[in-house]
């Protein structure tokens, strides 16, 4: 049997290095999207989420949080 185990941390200390924004938008045409990018690129941020690409953890503390687990079901 396989199990996924986890434990919450009370804090994590470190640095976010860099990231990017990504998302999905529905438009009628490529030209419409190009016009939106040219005229109001900041409005497109409403359609995107921040993804952190690189980070560094210097320290953490798991406190007295319990270790949790769940079984990993294997496909047969």
MMTF fields as JSON, N, C-alpha, C and O atoms, coordinates in Angstrom:
{
  "mmtfVersion": "1.0.0",
  "mmtfProducer": "UNKNOWN",
  "numBonds": 303,
  "numAtoms": 304,
  "numGroups": 76,
  "numChains": 1,
  "numModels": 1,
  "chainsPerModel": [1],
  "groupsPerChain": [76],
  "chainIdList": ["A"],
  "bondAtomList": [4, 2, 8, 6, 12, 10, 16, 14, 20, 18, 24, 22, 28, 26, 32, 30, 36, 34, 40, 38, 44, 42, 48, 46, 52, 50, 56, 54, 60, 58, 64, 62, 68, 66, 72, 70, 76, 74, 80, 78, 84, 82, 88, 86, 92, 90, 96, 94, 100, 98, 104, 102, 108, 106, 112, 110, 116, 114, 120, 118, 124, 122, 128, 126, 132, 130, 136, 134, 140, 138, 144, 142, 148, 146, 152, 150, 156, 154, 160, 158, 164, 162, 168, 166, 172, 170, 176, 174, 180, 178, 184, 182, 188, 186, 192, 190, 196, 194, 200, 198, 204, 202, 208, 206, 212, 210, 216, 214, 220, 218, 224, 222, 228, 226, 232, 230, 236, 234, 240, 238, 244, 242, 248, 246, 252, 250, 256, 254, 260, 258, 264, 262, 268, 266, 272, 270, 276, 274, 280, 278, 284, 282, 288, 286, 292, 290, 296, 294, 300, 298],
  "bondOrderList": [1, 1, 1, 1, 1, 1, 1, 1, 1, 1, 1, 1, 1, 1, 1, 1, 1, 1, 1, 1, 1, 1, 1, 1, 1, 1, 1, 1, 1, 1, 1, 1, 1, 1, 1, 1, 1, 1, 1, 1, 1, 1, 1, 1, 1, 1, 1, 1, 1, 1, 1, 1, 1, 1, 1, 1, 1, 1, 1, 1, 1, 1, 1, 1, 1, 1, 1, 1, 1, 1, 1, 1, 1, 1, 1],
  "groupList": [{"groupName": "UNK", "atomNameList": ["N", "CA", "C", "O"], "elementList": ["N", "C", "C", "O"], "formalChargeList": [0, 0, 0, 0], "bondAtomList": [1, 0, 2, 1, 3, 2], "bondOrderList": [1, 1, 2], "singleLetterCode": "X", "chemCompType": "L-PEPTIDE LINKING"}],
  "groupTypeList": [0, 0, 0, 0, 0, 0, 0, 0, 0, 0, 0, 0, 0, 0, 0, 0, 0, 0, 0, 0, 0, 0, 0, 0, 0, 0, 0, 0, 0, 0, 0, 0, 0, 0, 0, 0, 0, 0, 0, 0, 0, 0, 0, 0, 0, 0, 0, 0, 0, 0, 0, 0, 0, 0, 0, 0, 0, 0, 0, 0, 0, 0, 0, 0, 0, 0, 0, 0, 0, 0, 0, 0, 0, 0, 0, 0],
  "groupIdList": [1, 2, 3, 4, 5, 6, 7, 8, 9, 10, 11, 12, 13, 14, 15, 16, 17, 18, 19, 20, 21, 22, 23, 24, 25, 26, 27, 28, 29, 30, 31, 32, 33, 34, 35, 36, 37, 38, 39, 40, 41, 42, 43, 44, 45, 46, 47, 48, 49, 50, 51, 52, 53, 54, 55, 56, 57, 58, 59, 60, 61, 62, 63, 64, 65, 66, 67, 68, 69, 70, 71, 72, 73, 74, 75, 76],
  "secStructList": [7, 3, 3, 3, 3, 3, 3, 7, 7, 1, 3, 3, 3, 3, 3, 3, 3, 3, 3, 3, 3, 3, 3, 7, 7, 7, 7, 1, 7, 2, 2, 2, 2, 2, 2, 2, 2, 2, 2, 7, 4, 4, 4, 4, 4, 4, 4, 3, 3, 3, 3, 3, 3, 3, 3, 3, 3, 3, 3, 3, 3, 7, 6, 6, 7, 7, 3, 3, 3, 3, 3, 3, 7, 7, 7, 7],
  "xCoordList": [0.841, 0.0, 0.884, 1.959, 0.409, 1.101, 0.223, -1.003, 0.874, 0.159, 0.831, 2.056, 0.036, 0.544, 0.476, -0.589, 1.589, 1.612, 1.872, 2.546, 1.342, 1.534, 1.451, 0.884, 2.031, 1.98, 1.995, 2.899, 1.017, 0.963, 2.087, 2.489, 2.586, 3.613, 2.966, 2.024, 3.481, 3.005, 3.542, 2.869, 4.749, 5.284, 6.339, 6.943, 6.538, 7.598, 8.264, 7.583, 9.598, 10.345, 11.28, 11.982, 11.293, 12.175, 11.94, 11.501, 12.237, 12.179, 11.473, 11.71, 10.599, 10.039, 10.999, 11.278, 11.504, 12.499, 11.837, 12.017, 11.087, 10.383, 9.218, 9.108, 8.354, 7.174, 6.607, 7.233, 5.421, 4.755, 3.247, 2.763, 2.517, 1.059, 0.591, 1.156, -0.442, -1.021, -2.503, -2.959, -3.24, -4.673, -5.298, -4.605, -6.615, -7.365, -8.356, -8.89, -8.586, -9.555, -10.29, -9.701, -11.565, -12.365, -12.695, -13.272, -12.328, -12.589, -13.139, -13.115, -13.633, -14.209, -13.154, -13.398, -11.977, -10.95, -9.581, -9.467, -8.552, -7.186, -6.991, -6.294, -7.608, -7.503, -8.087, -7.539, -9.204, -9.804, -8.839, -8.695, -8.185, -7.217, -6.031, -5.587, -5.509, -4.389, -4.75, -3.915, -5.996, -6.462, -6.514, -6.108, -7.011, -7.073, -5.666, -5.445, -4.723, -3.34, -2.743, -2.041, -3.021, -2.456, -3.094, -2.389, -4.421, -5.126, -5.203, -5.084, -5.397, -5.573, -4.949, -5.671, -3.639, -3.018, -3.24, -3.29, -3.375, -3.571, -4.904, -5.007, -5.911, -7.214, -7.134, -7.943, -6.182, -6.051, -5.585, -5.739, -5.017, -4.569, -5.725, -5.52, -6.945, -8.118, -8.339, -9.028, -7.772, -7.949, -6.768, -6.752, -5.774, -4.564, -4.292, -4.707, -3.598, -3.165, -1.647, -0.993, -1.096, 0.343, 0.816, 0.246, 1.851, 2.501, 3.939, 4.662, 4.369, 5.742, 6.627, 6.394, 7.645, 8.535, 9.754, 10.269, 10.21, 11.416, 11.301, 10.834, 11.727, 11.669, 12.759, 13.351, 13.012, 13.999, 13.398, 12.902, 13.438, 12.958, 14.174, 15.058, 14.214, 15.323, 15.032, 15.943, 13.773, 13.433, 11.94, 11.173, 11.53, 10.117, 9.941, 10.898, 8.705, 8.381, 7.052, 6.041, 7.054, 5.826, 4.991, 3.88, 5.518, 4.768, 4.343, 5.059, 3.182, 2.633, 1.536, 0.683, 1.554, 0.534, 0.675, 1.789, -0.44, -0.372, 0.043, -0.181, 0.642, 0.929, -0.341, -0.888, -0.802, -2.014, -1.627, -0.525, -2.537, -2.243, -3.509, -4.619, -3.31, -4.389, -3.793, -2.666, -4.544, -4.068, -4.039, -4.938, -3.003, -2.899, -3.356, -2.731, -4.45, -4.991, -4.209, -4.087, -3.69, -2.942, -3.878, -4.708, -3.738, -4.521, -4.034, -2.831, -4.963, -4.587, -4.812, -4.55],
  "yCoordList": [-1.181, 0.0, 1.242, 1.257, 2.279, 3.562, 4.596, 4.553, 5.544, 6.624, 7.939, 8.01, 8.979, 10.349, 10.934, 10.933, 11.431, 12.018, 13.511, 13.964, 14.277, 15.732, 16.247, 15.604, 17.425, 18.081, 19.583, 20.094, 20.292, 21.743, 22.392, 21.9, 23.502, 24.279, 25.514, 26.079, 25.924, 27.148, 28.376, 29.405, 28.279, 29.372, 28.837, 27.788, 29.59, 29.332, 30.662, 31.666, 30.688, 31.92, 31.726, 30.718, 32.684, 32.577, 33.719, 34.801, 33.47, 34.498, 33.968, 32.846, 34.811, 34.545, 35.169, 36.364, 34.397, 34.895, 35.538, 36.73, 34.766, 35.313, 34.414, 33.292, 34.915, 34.168, 34.734, 35.557, 34.28, 34.783, 34.721, 34.05, 35.421, 35.396, 34.51, 34.537, 33.727, 32.928, 32.727, 32.778, 32.501, 32.299, 32.008, 31.744, 32.06, 31.802, 32.938, 33.504, 33.256, 34.29, 33.827, 33.223, 34.112, 33.742, 35.003, 35.947, 35.011, 36.139, 35.592, 34.386, 36.497, 36.079, 35.84, 35.109, 36.454, 36.304, 36.653, 37.279, 36.23, 36.584, 38.089, 38.676, 38.704, 40.147, 40.894, 41.91, 40.39, 41.014, 40.964, 41.944, 39.821, 39.692, 40.621, 41.281, 40.685, 41.577, 43.035, 43.799, 43.426, 44.785, 45.037, 46.103, 44.063, 44.199, 44.339, 45.15, 43.553, 43.616, 44.986, 45.553, 45.509, 46.806, 47.964, 48.877, 47.943, 49.09, 49.077, 50.133, 47.927, 47.845, 46.577, 45.716, 46.44, 45.199, 44.934, 43.775, 45.986, 45.798, 45.112, 44.38, 45.337, 44.699, 43.183, 42.457, 42.71, 41.263, 40.552, 39.337, 41.294, 40.683, 40.077, 39.179, 40.563, 39.982, 38.529, 37.787, 38.122, 36.763, 35.849, 34.682, 36.386, 35.613, 35.485, 36.329, 34.43, 34.181, 34.156, 33.812, 34.523, 34.497, 33.071, 32.356, 32.661, 31.372, 31.66, 32.324, 31.167, 31.382, 30.318, 29.122, 30.761, 29.845, 29.443, 28.336, 30.32, 30.015, 30.646, 31.776, 29.915, 30.405, 29.73, 28.74, 30.275, 29.694, 29.678, 30.701, 28.536, 28.414, 28.392, 27.549, 29.322, 29.392, 28.65, 28.106, 28.624, 28.021, 27.711, 28.319, 26.769, 26.48, 25.854, 25.371, 25.869, 25.256, 24.549, 25.17, 23.256, 22.475, 22.494, 21.965, 23.105, 23.206, 21.838, 20.849, 21.798, 20.539, 20.007, 19.238, 20.413, 19.97, 18.473, 17.968, 17.772, 16.326, 15.981, 16.758, 14.825, 14.294, 13.615, 12.743, 14.02, 13.455, 12.51, 12.599, 11.596, 10.652, 10.268, 10.355, 9.841, 9.287, 8.218, 8.351, 7.178, 6.061, 6.474, 7.162, 6.049, 6.278, 5.002, 3.95, 5.111, 3.944, 3.751, 4.676, 2.567, 2.255, 1.663, 0.809, 2.129, 1.567, 0.167, -0.092, -0.726, -2.104, -2.393, -3.506],
  "zCoordList": [0.0, 0.0, 0.0, 0.598, -0.681, -0.7, -0.035, -0.143, 0.668, 1.325, 1.009, 0.903, 0.859, 0.738, 2.14, 2.757, 2.648, 3.984, 3.883, 2.958, 4.826, 4.827, 6.257, 7.14, 6.46, 7.764, 7.531, 6.87, 8.058, 7.912, 8.705, 9.759, 8.181, 8.873, 9.495, 8.939, 10.652, 11.286, 10.558, 10.504, 9.997, 9.19, 8.23, 8.454, 7.16, 6.183, 5.926, 5.715, 5.941, 5.742, 4.565, 4.485, 3.652, 2.494, 1.524, 1.915, 0.252, -0.778, -2.017, -2.464, -2.557, -3.876, -4.877, -4.792, -5.815, -6.764, -7.987, -8.236, -8.734, -9.891, -10.244, -9.75, -11.101, -11.5, -12.786, -13.453, -13.118, -14.311, -14.105, -13.194, -14.953, -14.944, -16.084, -17.177, -15.824, -16.903, -16.648, -15.506, -17.702, -17.573, -18.916, -19.898, -18.945, -20.171, -20.384, -19.431, -21.632, -21.987, -23.232, -24.129, -23.275, -24.442, -25.226, -24.686, -26.497, -27.388, -28.701, -28.945, -29.539, -30.822, -31.894, -32.854, -31.734, -32.761, -32.187, -31.134, -32.909, -32.55, -32.622, -31.795, -33.612, -33.787, -32.587, -32.162, -32.04, -30.865, -29.674, -28.942, -29.489, -28.406, -28.624, -27.685, -29.846, -30.132, -29.855, -29.372, -30.158, -29.889, -28.384, -27.919, -27.621, -26.163, -25.577, -24.677, -26.084, -25.596, -25.885, -25.048, -27.058, -27.456, -26.696, -26.266, -26.52, -25.952, -24.426, -23.804, -23.816, -22.363, -21.796, -21.293, -21.862, -21.388, -19.9, -19.487, -19.086, -17.635, -17.329, -16.344, -18.151, -17.936, -18.094, -17.516, -18.856, -19.054, -17.788, -17.672, -16.84, -15.586, -14.807, -13.991, -15.053, -14.385, -14.797, -14.096, -15.907, -16.425, -16.084, -16.474, -15.352, -15.096, -13.6, -12.806, -13.237, -11.867, -11.827, -12.812, -10.68, -10.499, -10.252, -9.427, -10.962, -10.764, -10.367, -11.109, -9.2, -8.736, -9.37, -9.197, -10.106, -10.814, -9.99, -10.146, -9.129, -8.363, -6.984, -6.843, -5.982, -4.612, -3.793, -4.221, -2.619, -1.709, -0.315, 0.157, 0.347, 1.719, 2.63, 2.478, 3.578, 4.52, 5.812, 6.437, 6.214, 7.493, 7.5, 6.754, 8.339, 8.543, 9.912, 10.517, 10.392, 11.685, 11.539, 11.21, 11.782, 11.661, 12.939, 12.957, 14.018, 15.27, 15.769, 15.608, 16.371, 16.859, 15.954, 16.395, 14.691, 13.752, 13.49, 13.354, 13.419, 13.206, 11.778, 10.85, 11.618, 10.279, 9.794, 10.469, 8.622, 8.03, 6.915, 6.373, 6.566, 5.497, 4.751, 5.277, 3.507, 2.705, 1.803, 1.327, 1.576, 0.758, -0.706, -1.187, -1.403, -2.84, -3.529, -3.397, -4.263, -4.973, -6.263, -7.066, -6.457, -7.67, -8.706, -8.392, -9.967, -11.059, -11.376, -11.391, -11.627, -11.959, -13.394, -13.849]
}
